[in-house]
Structure formats: C-alpha cells, structure tokens
C-alpha cells in the first residue's frame, strides 16, 4: 500500500501539471494574433474565452469530484445518456487530446526553426512554407517519443518534470509582462473612446477568440479531472486544482495581452493600424525592439520549453482518456491495461504515439492541428452541462463534494456559449471536425454488433439530440455571417440570436433524453467517496 501512495499526485503537483498543459504554445502567439484581429478589444476576447471555459469547467468539476477516476471525462456522458452518446463524447475528446501532442511537438520545431543564432542555422530547414519538412518531421517524432518516455516509467517522474517546467512557464510570462510595462508602455494604444478601443467592431472580438487560439489556450483544465483517480483526496483537490489553475492562467493571459498592446509603437500603429501588426515571434520581436536582448533570448528558449512541457502533460492525459474508453467494451481491452508497477496505461501511450505520428504526417502545420483540436474539444464539452443536470435529476442521492446551487443556470449558459464557440471556429472547420468524429462510429458499431447487443432504439433516443445539434451547427455555419466563414444569409448578430435560442431548445431536449436510471458503474465509482 505504501508503494501506491508514492505515485499519488498532490494538489500542488496537480496544479503544476494543469498549468503545464494550459500555458503551452498559445501564449507565444495568441496575444499578437488577437491584437491584429481585434485591436485593443482583444483583451475582451481573452476575458470571454476565460468565462466560456470556466463555465464549462465548473460543470466537469462537479462530475470529476463525484467520480474520481483516471480518464473520467471519457465516461461521464455514458453515465446519464448511455453508451452511444458516451462514445461520441469520449471519441471527440480523445481526438482533441491526441492531436495536442503532435501540435506541441510541431510548435517546438516551428519555433526552433526561427532561432536567430548563427549556430542554429541548421534548424531553419525544419519548416518550409509553414509546413514541417521531412527533416523537421524526424525531430517532431523524436520529441513525441521523449514526451512518451517521460510518462512511461512513472507518474512520479512525470510530475517532477512538470513541476520544474511549470515554474519556468509561470515565471517567464510574468517577467515578460513586467518588463514590457516598465520598458515601453503606451496607454494611448488602448484608444480614447469605444470606436478606437474596438476599431473593427464587436464581431472581431468573437472572431479573435476563435482564430487566435484563445479558447484552445484555456481548454486544458481537464488534465486534473482525467487524472483524478491518481490524486490525493480527489474529492477536494479536483475542485481546488481546476479553479486555482484556471484563475492563474486567465490572469497571465489577460496581462500578457495588455502588455503586448501597450508595447506596440504608436508611430507604427498610426502608419499601419492594428491589422498591420505582424511579428514572426511577437514577444521576442518586441523585446528586441526595446533593446531587451536578454529577455528575447529567454523567450526564444521558452518557445521551445513551453510546448515541450505541454506535450509531456498531454501524453499523460490522452493515454488515460483512451484507457478509460475501453471500459465500455467498444475498444480492445488491452488498450486499457495498467502496468502494475507504476499504475500507468503503457499500451494506451504506445497506441497514442503511433496515431499521433499518423496525424502529424497528414496535418503538417500548427494551425491545421489546432483547428481539429478546438472543434472536437468543444463538441465533447457539449455533454458536460447536460450530464451534470441529468444526474441531479436521475440520482440526487449520489455523493457530491461540489454541488453549487448556481449550476441550475450555469449549465444551460455553458451549453449555449459552447455552441457559440463551435460556430466561431468558422465554416468549413465545423464540418471537417464533425467528419473526424463520425470516423469513430464504425468502430463503435462493430463492437456493439459483435458483443453488446444493446437496444438500438433506446441508444438513438438518448443520443439523437447531439447528432442533430451537430447537423444544426453545420447548417448555421454555412448560412451564417460572412465574418465567420458563412454565406451571410443570416448576418451578424442575428446568427448569434438563432444559435442562442435553438441551443436552449436542444439543451431541454438533451435533459429529457436522459436514461431512466443512472449507469451502475457510476454508482460504484461514487461509492468510493462514501468509503473515505
């Protein structure tokens, strides 16, 4: 028993692991891209992104505290709506997690290719035309292997590594904010009225939240929840870990955006406007312009360290999500086998590495990988608000360490804003992501036909709302406003109004589509809380 205790994750290690996931490649480019799209109003984009993801996270915090198990986010939807909905949500979530690993490896290689030092000229051949070259692909694969090996031998080794990296990843963005404000902060850049603060209108704020990687930069909160079964006092520390890590991350990202906007030269803005802001390495380039060469060196180093640390964290998260999916009987059982000495899913890690290698050979640049991640993650998140309220109605007697009263209105709010955020990813991304998710259905159908013999009518009844909602989002994306890639048959902001109203109707449908009784597995996992 003592041996198992040494592998448990403390609250501090859990927060560090979450921060390691949250502060990845997004902070290095997000502020620059968002400012280019929305100007000073990009600050509001980061706040909106934080509100959306925190509202979603709180629904999963209640579920994670109720069901402290590794890879838990792959199973919650099944507990309230049955195996088909559970599989769709788990598959979409897993696709996003597995794609994050090669994306961070590509980010490291892409940043390395822009290193300014003479001795690093050999790295310039890693990227060509924005895509990873064959030479760069070898380095990407090497990084992914290292990410996996750090996780392969123990949770203890992985958490020690992430603790060290996370401290650096918190200190450097904080130092960057302080130095940019001290060295060259221009308050006039924020404008003197609504029009100059929001030069491209309110729509640009939502566009920036989607195309600048803002929402994606926040959505790694699930790291703590998916590793809940390996945490000390999970019924308390899951709640604390998610909230602490999310609030720290939001504060860092918002301050980085403020510092970036204030650091731009007013003369440059007067000449080119915010759309003319175009830095290859935003913070490093500004540091050089301000003669902060030592800071620029640190930033170029972090452009390698941050994605590297995030990749390590997501190997852990993705492997546990895949292992958890095997418990429903719709994937080979050997994928969920746990290595007894270190209590980690090694087979799942190896399978993830192989599939991640295939993915990165198909999508050879950071933005394509990020597109797949954002859409698939948000589709998976649609089930969280539905599941948390459905379980309250189905099984009010279940132990709930975290059960806020405001969840009654927060859950429908989270569902609606998730639908809006999917819309912001723009046509044709919505359809492309849905097709990737649909690719998992033949696997489910095979195992269901071969082994399960479940009532198909009941399964379709429980999950039809999500299938129809994905069709609705695809249609509204196509006919929606031009700013979000549509045909402008429904102009802004009427597209938002339609999505809000229809999403609330789908939310009500989803709640009424719940099963009559909670999944027995959920009761078994929840009983662990009563035994403590």
Short mmCIF file of C-alpha atoms in Angstrom, two decimals:
data_model
loop_
_atom_site.label_atom_id
_atom_site.label_comp_id
_atom_site.label_asym_id
_atom_site.label_seq_id
_atom_site.Cartn_x
_atom_site.Cartn_y
_atom_site.Cartn_z
CA UNK A 1 0.00 0.00 0.00
CA UNK A 2 2.89 2.31 0.77
CA UNK A 3 4.23 1.83 -2.75
CA UNK A 4 0.99 3.01 -4.29
CA UNK A 5 0.97 6.14 -2.14
CA UNK A 6 4.25 7.40 -3.57
CA UNK A 7 2.63 7.59 -7.00
CA UNK A 8 -0.25 9.81 -5.85
CA UNK A 9 -0.45 13.35 -7.22
CA UNK A 10 -0.64 16.15 -4.66
CA UNK A 11 -2.70 19.32 -5.10
CA UNK A 12 0.48 21.29 -5.87
CA UNK A 13 1.62 18.77 -8.48
CA UNK A 14 -1.88 18.69 -9.96
CA UNK A 15 -1.95 22.49 -10.30
CA UNK A 16 1.55 22.46 -11.82
CA UNK A 17 0.50 19.73 -14.24
CA UNK A 18 -2.58 21.73 -15.26
CA UNK A 19 -0.55 24.94 -15.71
CA UNK A 20 1.94 22.95 -17.75
CA UNK A 21 -0.94 21.99 -20.05
CA UNK A 22 -2.64 25.39 -20.07
CA UNK A 23 0.45 27.51 -20.72
CA UNK A 24 1.69 25.96 -23.93
CA UNK A 25 2.30 27.34 -27.39
CA UNK A 26 -0.77 29.59 -27.21
CA UNK A 27 0.72 32.40 -25.12
CA UNK A 28 3.60 33.00 -27.50
CA UNK A 29 1.37 33.80 -30.50
CA UNK A 30 -2.14 34.36 -29.11
CA UNK A 31 -1.69 37.97 -28.00
CA UNK A 32 -0.13 39.05 -31.29
CA UNK A 33 -2.76 37.36 -33.45
CA UNK A 34 -5.67 38.60 -31.30
CA UNK A 35 -4.41 42.22 -31.39
CA UNK A 36 -4.12 42.03 -35.16
CA UNK A 37 -7.74 40.83 -35.46
CA UNK A 38 -9.49 42.94 -32.79
CA UNK A 39 -7.04 45.68 -31.72
CA UNK A 40 -7.17 46.68 -28.02
CA UNK A 41 -10.55 44.91 -27.73
CA UNK A 42 -8.59 41.63 -27.83
CA UNK A 43 -8.47 41.98 -24.05
CA UNK A 44 -12.22 41.31 -24.03
CA UNK A 45 -11.61 38.25 -26.24
CA UNK A 46 -9.40 36.72 -23.54
CA UNK A 47 -11.98 37.51 -20.87
CA UNK A 48 -14.75 35.94 -22.97
CA UNK A 49 -12.61 32.86 -23.57
CA UNK A 50 -11.97 32.53 -19.83
CA UNK A 51 -15.68 32.91 -18.98
CA UNK A 52 -16.66 30.25 -21.54
CA UNK A 53 -14.11 27.66 -20.46
CA UNK A 54 -14.50 28.28 -16.71
CA UNK A 55 -18.28 27.87 -17.03
CA UNK A 56 -17.72 24.57 -18.86
CA UNK A 57 -15.03 23.54 -16.38
CA UNK A 58 -17.33 24.03 -13.37
CA UNK A 59 -19.80 21.50 -14.78
CA UNK A 60 -16.98 18.99 -15.13
CA UNK A 61 -15.61 19.83 -11.69
CA UNK A 62 -18.86 18.61 -10.13
CA UNK A 63 -18.65 15.43 -12.21
CA UNK A 64 -14.95 14.95 -11.54
CA UNK A 65 -15.42 15.30 -7.78
CA UNK A 66 -18.33 12.81 -7.93
CA UNK A 67 -16.40 10.27 -10.00
CA UNK A 68 -12.67 10.44 -9.15
CA UNK A 69 -11.25 8.13 -11.79
CA UNK A 70 -8.47 8.29 -14.35
CA UNK A 71 -9.73 9.35 -17.78
CA UNK A 72 -13.08 10.25 -16.23
CA UNK A 73 -14.08 12.80 -18.88
CA UNK A 74 -14.31 9.93 -21.37
CA UNK A 75 -17.09 8.30 -19.36
CA UNK A 76 -19.42 10.90 -17.83
CA UNK A 77 -21.86 11.14 -20.75
CA UNK A 78 -22.38 7.38 -20.64
CA UNK A 79 -23.47 7.58 -17.01
CA UNK A 80 -26.51 9.70 -17.88
CA UNK A 81 -27.26 9.01 -21.56
CA UNK A 82 -25.90 5.57 -22.36
CA UNK A 83 -23.03 4.09 -24.36
CA UNK A 84 -23.60 5.70 -27.78
CA UNK A 85 -23.54 9.29 -26.52
CA UNK A 86 -20.71 8.34 -24.16
CA UNK A 87 -18.66 7.01 -27.06
CA UNK A 88 -19.26 10.06 -29.28
CA UNK A 89 -18.23 12.44 -26.48
CA UNK A 90 -15.24 10.32 -25.48
CA UNK A 91 -14.06 9.93 -29.09
CA UNK A 92 -14.31 13.68 -29.75
CA UNK A 93 -12.44 14.44 -26.53
CA UNK A 94 -9.75 11.86 -27.24
CA UNK A 95 -9.25 13.19 -30.80
CA UNK A 96 -8.55 16.63 -29.35
CA UNK A 97 -6.15 15.25 -26.72
CA UNK A 98 -4.17 13.06 -29.09
CA UNK A 99 -3.86 15.93 -31.59
CA UNK A 100 -2.44 18.22 -28.90
CA UNK A 101 0.66 16.03 -28.56
CA UNK A 102 1.93 16.39 -32.16
CA UNK A 103 0.73 20.02 -32.22
CA UNK A 104 3.02 20.93 -29.34
CA UNK A 105 5.88 18.99 -30.94
CA UNK A 106 5.31 20.88 -34.20
CA UNK A 107 5.21 24.14 -32.23
CA UNK A 108 8.61 23.40 -30.69
CA UNK A 109 10.09 22.59 -34.09
CA UNK A 110 8.46 25.63 -35.69
CA UNK A 111 9.89 27.93 -33.01
CA UNK A 112 13.30 26.28 -33.26
CA UNK A 113 13.34 26.99 -36.99
CA UNK A 114 13.25 30.73 -36.26
CA UNK A 115 16.11 30.82 -33.73
CA UNK A 116 18.29 33.84 -34.62
CA UNK A 117 21.67 32.49 -33.51
CA UNK A 118 24.33 31.62 -36.09
CA UNK A 119 24.98 28.20 -34.55
CA UNK A 120 21.28 27.35 -35.01
CA UNK A 121 21.14 27.89 -38.79
CA UNK A 122 20.64 24.15 -39.28
CA UNK A 123 17.20 24.44 -37.65
CA UNK A 124 15.94 26.75 -40.42
CA UNK A 125 15.37 23.70 -42.64
CA UNK A 126 12.73 22.28 -40.29
CA UNK A 127 9.92 24.42 -41.78
CA UNK A 128 9.16 25.27 -45.40
CA UNK A 129 6.16 27.32 -46.45
CA UNK A 130 4.64 26.97 -43.00
CA UNK A 131 4.74 23.15 -43.12
CA UNK A 132 7.10 20.75 -41.38
CA UNK A 133 9.72 19.29 -43.73
CA UNK A 134 10.90 15.66 -43.73
CA UNK A 135 13.90 16.67 -41.58
CA UNK A 136 11.63 18.56 -39.23
CA UNK A 137 9.30 15.56 -39.06
CA UNK A 138 12.12 13.44 -37.65
CA UNK A 139 12.60 15.98 -34.86
CA UNK A 140 8.83 16.09 -34.25
CA UNK A 141 8.77 12.30 -33.88
CA UNK A 142 11.81 12.42 -31.57
CA UNK A 143 10.06 14.94 -29.34
CA UNK A 144 6.89 12.83 -29.20
CA UNK A 145 8.96 9.80 -28.20
CA UNK A 146 10.58 11.83 -25.41
CA UNK A 147 7.14 13.08 -24.27
CA UNK A 148 6.03 9.44 -24.04
CA UNK A 149 9.14 8.13 -22.31
CA UNK A 150 8.93 10.73 -19.54
CA UNK A 151 5.43 9.39 -18.80
CA UNK A 152 6.35 5.76 -19.47
CA UNK A 153 8.17 4.93 -16.26
CA UNK A 154 6.09 6.59 -13.57
CA UNK A 155 3.68 9.29 -12.51
CA UNK A 156 6.36 10.38 -10.05
CA UNK A 157 8.93 11.13 -12.80
CA UNK A 158 6.30 12.89 -14.90
CA UNK A 159 5.11 15.14 -12.04
CA UNK A 160 8.71 16.06 -11.04
CA UNK A 161 9.41 17.05 -14.63
CA UNK A 162 6.21 19.08 -14.97
CA UNK A 163 6.75 20.80 -11.60
CA UNK A 164 10.12 22.07 -12.80
CA UNK A 165 8.88 23.13 -16.24
CA UNK A 166 5.71 24.74 -14.86
CA UNK A 167 7.60 27.06 -12.54
CA UNK A 168 9.60 28.34 -15.54
CA UNK A 169 6.43 28.66 -17.63
CA UNK A 170 4.75 30.80 -14.97
CA UNK A 171 7.74 32.99 -14.17
CA UNK A 172 8.70 33.88 -17.76
CA UNK A 173 5.27 35.21 -18.88
CA UNK A 174 5.08 37.16 -15.61
CA UNK A 175 8.57 38.58 -16.19
CA UNK A 176 7.61 39.45 -19.78
CA UNK A 177 4.56 41.41 -18.60
CA UNK A 178 6.59 43.35 -16.03
CA UNK A 179 9.47 44.20 -18.38
CA UNK A 180 7.24 45.31 -21.27
CA UNK A 181 5.21 47.58 -18.99
CA UNK A 182 8.36 49.07 -17.43
CA UNK A 183 10.31 49.48 -20.68
CA UNK A 184 7.76 50.84 -23.13
CA UNK A 185 4.09 51.08 -22.23
CA UNK A 186 1.89 53.41 -24.30
CA UNK A 187 -1.51 53.94 -22.67
CA UNK A 188 -2.73 55.80 -25.76
CA UNK A 189 -2.70 52.50 -27.69
CA UNK A 190 -5.89 51.49 -25.87
CA UNK A 191 -7.84 54.30 -27.50
CA UNK A 192 -9.84 57.16 -26.04
CA UNK A 193 -13.37 56.01 -26.89
CA UNK A 194 -15.34 52.88 -27.82
CA UNK A 195 -14.55 53.23 -31.52
CA UNK A 196 -10.77 53.44 -31.07
CA UNK A 197 -10.79 50.69 -28.41
CA UNK A 198 -12.87 48.48 -30.70
CA UNK A 199 -11.63 49.58 -34.16
CA UNK A 200 -13.06 46.62 -36.07
CA UNK A 201 -16.42 46.31 -34.32
CA UNK A 202 -17.80 43.88 -31.77
CA UNK A 203 -17.78 40.91 -34.15
CA UNK A 204 -13.97 40.97 -34.26
CA UNK A 205 -13.88 40.23 -30.53
CA UNK A 206 -15.56 36.85 -31.05
CA UNK A 207 -13.53 36.18 -34.18
CA UNK A 208 -10.31 36.75 -32.23
CA UNK A 209 -11.45 34.34 -29.52
CA UNK A 210 -11.68 31.60 -32.14
CA UNK A 211 -8.93 32.23 -34.71
CA UNK A 212 -6.22 33.37 -32.28
CA UNK A 213 -6.14 30.17 -30.26
CA UNK A 214 -7.66 31.87 -27.21
CA UNK A 215 -10.30 29.25 -26.40
CA UNK A 216 -7.82 26.48 -27.16
CA UNK A 217 -5.31 28.09 -24.78
CA UNK A 218 -7.78 27.70 -21.91
CA UNK A 219 -9.28 24.29 -22.58
CA UNK A 220 -6.65 22.11 -20.88
CA UNK A 221 -8.39 22.22 -17.48
CA UNK A 222 -9.37 18.58 -17.97
CA UNK A 223 -5.81 17.44 -17.17
CA UNK A 224 -6.62 17.36 -13.44
CA UNK A 225 -10.02 15.73 -13.95
CA UNK A 226 -8.67 12.97 -16.20
CA UNK A 227 -6.01 12.13 -13.60
CA UNK A 228 -8.45 12.37 -10.68
CA UNK A 229 -8.04 8.71 -9.78
CA UNK A 230 -4.35 9.30 -9.05
CA UNK A 231 -4.74 12.41 -6.87
CA UNK A 232 -4.51 12.71 -3.11
CA UNK A 233 -8.01 13.49 -1.69
CA UNK A 234 -9.55 13.74 -5.18
CA UNK A 235 -13.00 14.76 -3.92
CA UNK A 236 -11.44 18.01 -2.64
CA UNK A 237 -8.34 18.53 -4.78
CA UNK A 238 -10.04 18.16 -8.18
CA UNK A 239 -12.19 21.20 -7.38
CA UNK A 240 -9.30 23.21 -5.96
CA UNK A 241 -6.85 22.22 -8.69
CA UNK A 242 -9.09 23.19 -11.61
CA UNK A 243 -10.17 26.53 -10.13
CA UNK A 244 -6.67 27.56 -8.99
CA UNK A 245 -5.02 26.65 -12.31
CA UNK A 246 -7.75 28.32 -14.41
CA UNK A 247 -7.68 31.59 -12.46
CA UNK A 248 -3.86 31.79 -12.59
CA UNK A 249 -3.90 31.09 -16.33
CA UNK A 250 -6.61 33.68 -17.07
CA UNK A 251 -4.70 36.34 -15.13
CA UNK A 252 -1.46 35.58 -17.00
CA UNK A 253 -3.07 35.59 -20.47
CA UNK A 254 -5.04 38.81 -19.91
CA UNK A 255 -1.98 40.64 -18.56
CA UNK A 256 0.12 39.40 -21.50
CA UNK A 257 -2.44 40.88 -23.89
CA UNK A 258 -2.43 44.19 -22.00
CA UNK A 259 1.38 44.31 -22.05
CA UNK A 260 1.52 43.47 -25.77
CA UNK A 261 -0.97 46.17 -26.76
CA UNK A 262 0.83 48.77 -24.65
CA UNK A 263 4.26 47.84 -26.07
CA UNK A 264 3.43 48.47 -29.75
CA UNK A 265 4.96 51.64 -31.17
CA UNK A 266 2.28 54.37 -31.62
CA UNK A 267 4.08 55.51 -34.78
CA UNK A 268 3.74 52.02 -36.25
CA UNK A 269 0.03 51.94 -35.39
CA UNK A 270 -0.54 55.34 -36.94
CA UNK A 271 1.04 54.11 -40.16
CA UNK A 272 -0.29 50.54 -40.45
CA UNK A 273 -3.14 50.16 -37.95
CA UNK A 274 -3.73 47.03 -35.87
CA UNK A 275 -4.21 44.87 -38.97
CA UNK A 276 -0.64 45.79 -39.88
CA UNK A 277 0.79 44.31 -36.67
CA UNK A 278 2.74 41.31 -37.92
CA UNK A 279 5.51 39.74 -35.83
CA UNK A 280 7.00 36.32 -36.53
CA UNK A 281 7.72 35.90 -32.80
CA UNK A 282 5.56 38.59 -31.17
CA UNK A 283 7.03 38.98 -27.67
CA UNK A 284 10.61 38.20 -28.68
CA UNK A 285 10.48 40.69 -31.56
CA UNK A 286 9.11 43.42 -29.29
CA UNK A 287 11.79 42.65 -26.69
CA UNK A 288 14.48 43.17 -29.35
CA UNK A 289 12.90 46.48 -30.43
CA UNK A 290 13.02 47.60 -26.79
CA UNK A 291 16.70 46.52 -26.54
CA UNK A 292 15.78 43.77 -24.05
CA UNK A 293 18.02 41.23 -25.75
CA UNK A 294 18.37 39.07 -22.63
CA UNK A 295 14.57 38.78 -22.46
CA UNK A 296 14.42 37.90 -26.15
CA UNK A 297 16.86 35.03 -25.54
CA UNK A 298 14.69 33.73 -22.69
CA UNK A 299 11.61 33.99 -24.89
CA UNK A 300 13.23 32.03 -27.71
CA UNK A 301 14.16 29.38 -25.14
CA UNK A 302 10.62 29.30 -23.79
CA UNK A 303 9.27 28.94 -27.32
CA UNK A 304 10.86 25.51 -27.07
CA UNK A 305 10.24 24.77 -23.38
CA UNK A 306 6.52 25.68 -23.16
CA UNK A 307 5.28 23.42 -25.99
CA UNK A 308 7.65 20.69 -24.80
CA UNK A 309 6.23 20.73 -21.28
CA UNK A 310 2.65 20.79 -22.55
CA UNK A 311 3.33 17.80 -24.80
CA UNK A 312 4.52 15.78 -21.80
CA UNK A 313 1.38 16.65 -19.83
CA UNK A 314 -0.96 15.69 -22.67
CA UNK A 315 0.65 12.30 -23.23
CA UNK A 316 -0.48 11.55 -19.66
CA UNK A 317 -3.99 12.93 -20.24
CA UNK A 318 -4.56 11.33 -23.67
CA UNK A 319 -3.41 7.88 -22.56
CA UNK A 320 -5.75 7.86 -19.57
CA UNK A 321 -8.64 9.05 -21.73
CA UNK A 322 -8.04 6.19 -24.20
CA UNK A 323 -7.67 3.63 -21.39
CA UNK A 324 -10.96 4.81 -19.85
CA UNK A 325 -12.77 4.35 -23.18
CA UNK A 326 -12.02 0.61 -23.13
CA UNK A 327 -14.23 0.08 -20.07
CA UNK A 328 -17.39 0.43 -22.19
CA UNK A 329 -16.39 -2.56 -24.32
CA UNK A 330 -16.18 -0.65 -27.60
CA UNK A 331 -12.39 -0.73 -27.93
CA UNK A 332 -9.85 -3.57 -27.44
CA UNK A 333 -9.40 -4.29 -23.72
CA UNK A 334 -5.60 -4.45 -23.97
CA UNK A 335 -5.55 -0.68 -24.61
CA UNK A 336 -6.80 -0.14 -21.07
CA UNK A 337 -4.31 -2.49 -19.40
CA UNK A 338 -2.50 -0.84 -16.49
CA UNK A 339 1.19 -1.51 -15.85
CA UNK A 340 1.15 -2.81 -12.28
CA UNK A 341 4.44 -1.44 -11.02
CA UNK A 342 3.80 2.20 -11.90
CA UNK A 343 -0.01 2.07 -12.40
CA UNK A 344 0.08 3.76 -15.80
CA UNK A 345 -1.58 2.74 -19.13
CA UNK A 346 1.51 1.95 -21.19
CA UNK A 347 -0.31 0.24 -24.06
CA UNK A 348 -2.54 3.30 -24.48
CA UNK A 349 0.56 5.53 -24.55
CA UNK A 350 2.14 3.49 -27.33
CA UNK A 351 -1.11 3.45 -29.34
CA UNK A 352 -1.42 7.23 -28.92
CA UNK A 353 2.17 7.71 -30.12
CA UNK A 354 1.51 5.68 -33.28
CA UNK A 355 -1.73 7.50 -34.07
CA UNK A 356 -0.20 10.90 -33.29
CA UNK A 357 2.58 10.13 -35.77
CA UNK A 358 -0.02 9.39 -38.45
CA UNK A 359 -1.90 12.61 -37.64
CA UNK A 360 1.18 14.83 -37.86
CA UNK A 361 2.09 13.34 -41.23
CA UNK A 362 -1.37 14.30 -42.53
CA UNK A 363 -1.59 17.74 -40.88
CA UNK A 364 1.90 19.20 -41.14
CA UNK A 365 1.42 22.61 -39.59
CA UNK A 366 0.38 24.07 -36.25
CA UNK A 367 -2.79 25.84 -37.40
CA UNK A 368 -4.33 22.76 -39.03
CA UNK A 369 -3.74 20.68 -35.90
CA UNK A 370 -5.14 23.49 -33.73
CA UNK A 371 -8.29 23.62 -35.87
CA UNK A 372 -9.03 19.94 -35.27
CA UNK A 373 -8.42 20.34 -31.53
CA UNK A 374 -10.69 23.32 -30.94
CA UNK A 375 -13.74 21.97 -32.74
CA UNK A 376 -13.55 18.41 -31.40
CA UNK A 377 -12.96 19.59 -27.84
CA UNK A 378 -15.97 21.90 -27.86
CA UNK A 379 -18.26 19.19 -29.28
CA UNK A 380 -17.20 16.88 -26.46
CA UNK A 381 -17.82 19.67 -23.93
CA UNK A 382 -21.47 19.95 -25.00
CA UNK A 383 -22.22 16.84 -22.94
CA UNK A 384 -20.85 18.19 -19.64
CA UNK A 385 -23.65 20.67 -18.81
CA UNK A 386 -26.26 18.13 -19.92
CA UNK A 387 -24.80 15.28 -17.87
CA UNK A 388 -24.38 17.25 -14.65
CA UNK A 389 -28.05 18.36 -14.57
CA UNK A 390 -29.35 14.99 -15.79
CA UNK A 391 -27.56 13.20 -12.96
CA UNK A 392 -29.00 15.63 -10.43
CA UNK A 393 -32.48 14.65 -11.63
CA UNK A 394 -31.73 10.93 -12.00
CA UNK A 395 -29.73 10.28 -8.84
CA UNK A 396 -29.98 13.10 -6.27
CA UNK A 397 -28.67 10.72 -3.58
CA UNK A 398 -25.21 10.39 -5.14
CA UNK A 399 -22.37 11.91 -3.11
CA UNK A 400 -21.50 15.38 -4.45
CA UNK A 401 -18.47 17.04 -2.81
CA UNK A 402 -19.01 20.04 -5.11
CA UNK A 403 -22.66 20.89 -5.82
CA UNK A 404 -23.22 24.64 -6.17
CA UNK A 405 -26.79 25.95 -6.39
CA UNK A 406 -25.90 28.16 -9.34
CA UNK A 407 -25.37 25.07 -11.51
CA UNK A 408 -29.08 25.25 -12.48
CA UNK A 409 -28.46 28.36 -14.58
CA UNK A 410 -24.74 27.84 -15.21
CA UNK A 411 -25.28 24.54 -17.08
CA UNK A 412 -27.60 25.95 -19.80
CA UNK A 413 -25.36 29.03 -20.05
CA UNK A 414 -22.30 26.79 -20.57
CA UNK A 415 -24.16 24.77 -23.21
CA UNK A 416 -25.16 27.88 -25.16
CA UNK A 417 -21.72 29.53 -25.11
CA UNK A 418 -20.12 26.22 -26.15
CA UNK A 419 -22.41 26.15 -29.18
CA UNK A 420 -21.47 29.73 -30.00
CA UNK A 421 -17.76 28.92 -29.67
CA UNK A 422 -18.13 26.00 -32.09
CA UNK A 423 -19.73 28.43 -34.54
CA UNK A 424 -16.81 30.83 -34.11
CA UNK A 425 -14.39 28.16 -35.40
CA UNK A 426 -15.93 29.02 -38.81
CA UNK A 427 -17.10 27.14 -41.85
CA UNK A 428 -15.78 24.71 -43.13
CA UNK A 429 -13.95 23.79 -39.90
CA UNK A 430 -17.22 22.75 -38.24
CA UNK A 431 -17.99 20.14 -40.89
CA UNK A 432 -14.39 18.91 -41.07
CA UNK A 433 -14.29 18.26 -37.33
CA UNK A 434 -17.68 16.54 -37.33
CA UNK A 435 -16.45 14.21 -40.08
CA UNK A 436 -13.38 13.31 -37.97
CA UNK A 437 -15.72 12.45 -35.08
CA UNK A 438 -18.01 10.40 -37.36
CA UNK A 439 -14.98 8.26 -38.31
CA UNK A 440 -15.16 6.68 -34.85
CA UNK A 441 -18.72 5.41 -35.29
CA UNK A 442 -17.81 2.32 -37.42
CA UNK A 443 -15.57 1.14 -34.56
CA UNK A 444 -18.43 1.58 -32.10
CA UNK A 445 -20.92 -0.15 -34.41
CA UNK A 446 -18.62 -3.14 -34.87
CA UNK A 447 -18.16 -3.77 -31.14
CA UNK A 448 -21.82 -3.07 -30.44
CA UNK A 449 -22.92 -5.56 -33.11
CA UNK A 450 -20.30 -8.15 -32.19
CA UNK A 451 -20.53 -8.16 -28.40
CA UNK A 452 -23.02 -5.76 -26.79
CA UNK A 453 -26.43 -6.45 -28.38
CA UNK A 454 -27.90 -3.31 -26.81
CA UNK A 455 -31.31 -1.81 -27.55
CA UNK A 456 -30.54 0.39 -30.57
CA UNK A 457 -33.80 2.28 -30.36
CA UNK A 458 -33.04 3.38 -26.80
CA UNK A 459 -29.46 4.36 -27.63
CA UNK A 460 -30.57 6.54 -30.54
CA UNK A 461 -33.25 8.13 -28.38
CA UNK A 462 -30.66 9.05 -25.74
CA UNK A 463 -28.11 10.48 -28.19
CA UNK A 464 -30.18 11.87 -31.10
CA UNK A 465 -30.01 15.39 -29.67
CA UNK A 466 -26.22 15.63 -30.09
CA UNK A 467 -26.29 14.18 -33.61
CA UNK A 468 -29.00 16.67 -34.63
CA UNK A 469 -27.19 19.54 -32.90
CA UNK A 470 -24.02 18.86 -34.90
CA UNK A 471 -26.12 18.99 -38.08
CA UNK A 472 -27.67 22.28 -36.93
CA UNK A 473 -24.25 23.85 -36.22
CA UNK A 474 -23.01 22.75 -39.65
CA UNK A 475 -26.02 24.32 -41.38
CA UNK A 476 -25.89 27.61 -39.44
CA UNK A 477 -22.13 27.81 -40.08
CA UNK A 478 -22.78 27.60 -43.82
CA UNK A 479 -25.64 30.10 -43.97
CA UNK A 480 -24.31 32.33 -41.17
CA UNK A 481 -22.49 35.65 -41.33
CA UNK A 482 -19.56 36.21 -43.67
CA UNK A 483 -17.24 37.10 -40.82
CA UNK A 484 -17.47 33.51 -39.58
CA UNK A 485 -17.00 31.92 -42.99
CA UNK A 486 -20.68 31.63 -43.96
CA UNK A 487 -22.72 32.78 -46.93
CA UNK A 488 -24.15 35.76 -44.98
CA UNK A 489 -27.75 34.56 -45.45
CA UNK A 490 -28.10 35.15 -41.70
CA UNK A 491 -25.99 38.26 -40.94
CA UNK A 492 -24.33 39.18 -37.65
CA UNK A 493 -25.69 39.47 -34.93
CA UNK A 494 -28.87 37.59 -35.93
CA UNK A 495 -26.81 34.41 -36.31
CA UNK A 496 -25.95 34.65 -32.61
CA UNK A 497 -29.63 35.10 -31.69
CA UNK A 498 -30.63 32.00 -33.64
CA UNK A 499 -27.86 29.90 -32.08
CA UNK A 500 -28.77 31.01 -28.55
CA UNK A 501 -32.50 30.26 -28.94
CA UNK A 502 -32.03 26.94 -30.76
CA UNK A 503 -29.28 25.85 -28.33
CA UNK A 504 -31.63 26.33 -25.37
CA UNK A 505 -34.20 24.13 -27.12
CA UNK A 506 -31.56 21.46 -27.74
CA UNK A 507 -30.48 21.71 -24.10
CA UNK A 508 -34.04 20.97 -22.94
CA UNK A 509 -34.24 18.08 -25.40
CA UNK A 510 -30.92 16.70 -24.13
CA UNK A 511 -32.05 16.77 -20.48
CA UNK A 512 -35.28 14.94 -21.34
CA UNK A 513 -33.30 12.35 -23.35
CA UNK A 514 -31.54 11.02 -20.24
CA UNK A 515 -31.82 7.39 -19.20
CA UNK A 516 -34.38 6.36 -16.60
CA UNK A 517 -31.65 5.08 -14.25
CA UNK A 518 -28.04 6.04 -13.73
CA UNK A 519 -25.35 3.70 -15.07
CA UNK A 520 -24.42 1.14 -12.31
CA UNK A 521 -20.72 1.83 -12.93
CA UNK A 522 -21.29 5.45 -11.89
CA UNK A 523 -22.76 4.36 -8.55
CA UNK A 524 -19.81 2.04 -7.97
CA UNK A 525 -17.26 4.81 -8.59
CA UNK A 526 -19.25 7.29 -6.47
CA UNK A 527 -19.35 4.83 -3.56
CA UNK A 528 -15.59 5.26 -3.16
CA UNK A 529 -16.29 8.70 -1.73
CA UNK A 530 -18.54 7.26 0.97
CA UNK A 531 -15.84 4.76 1.95
CA UNK A 532 -13.31 7.52 2.70
#
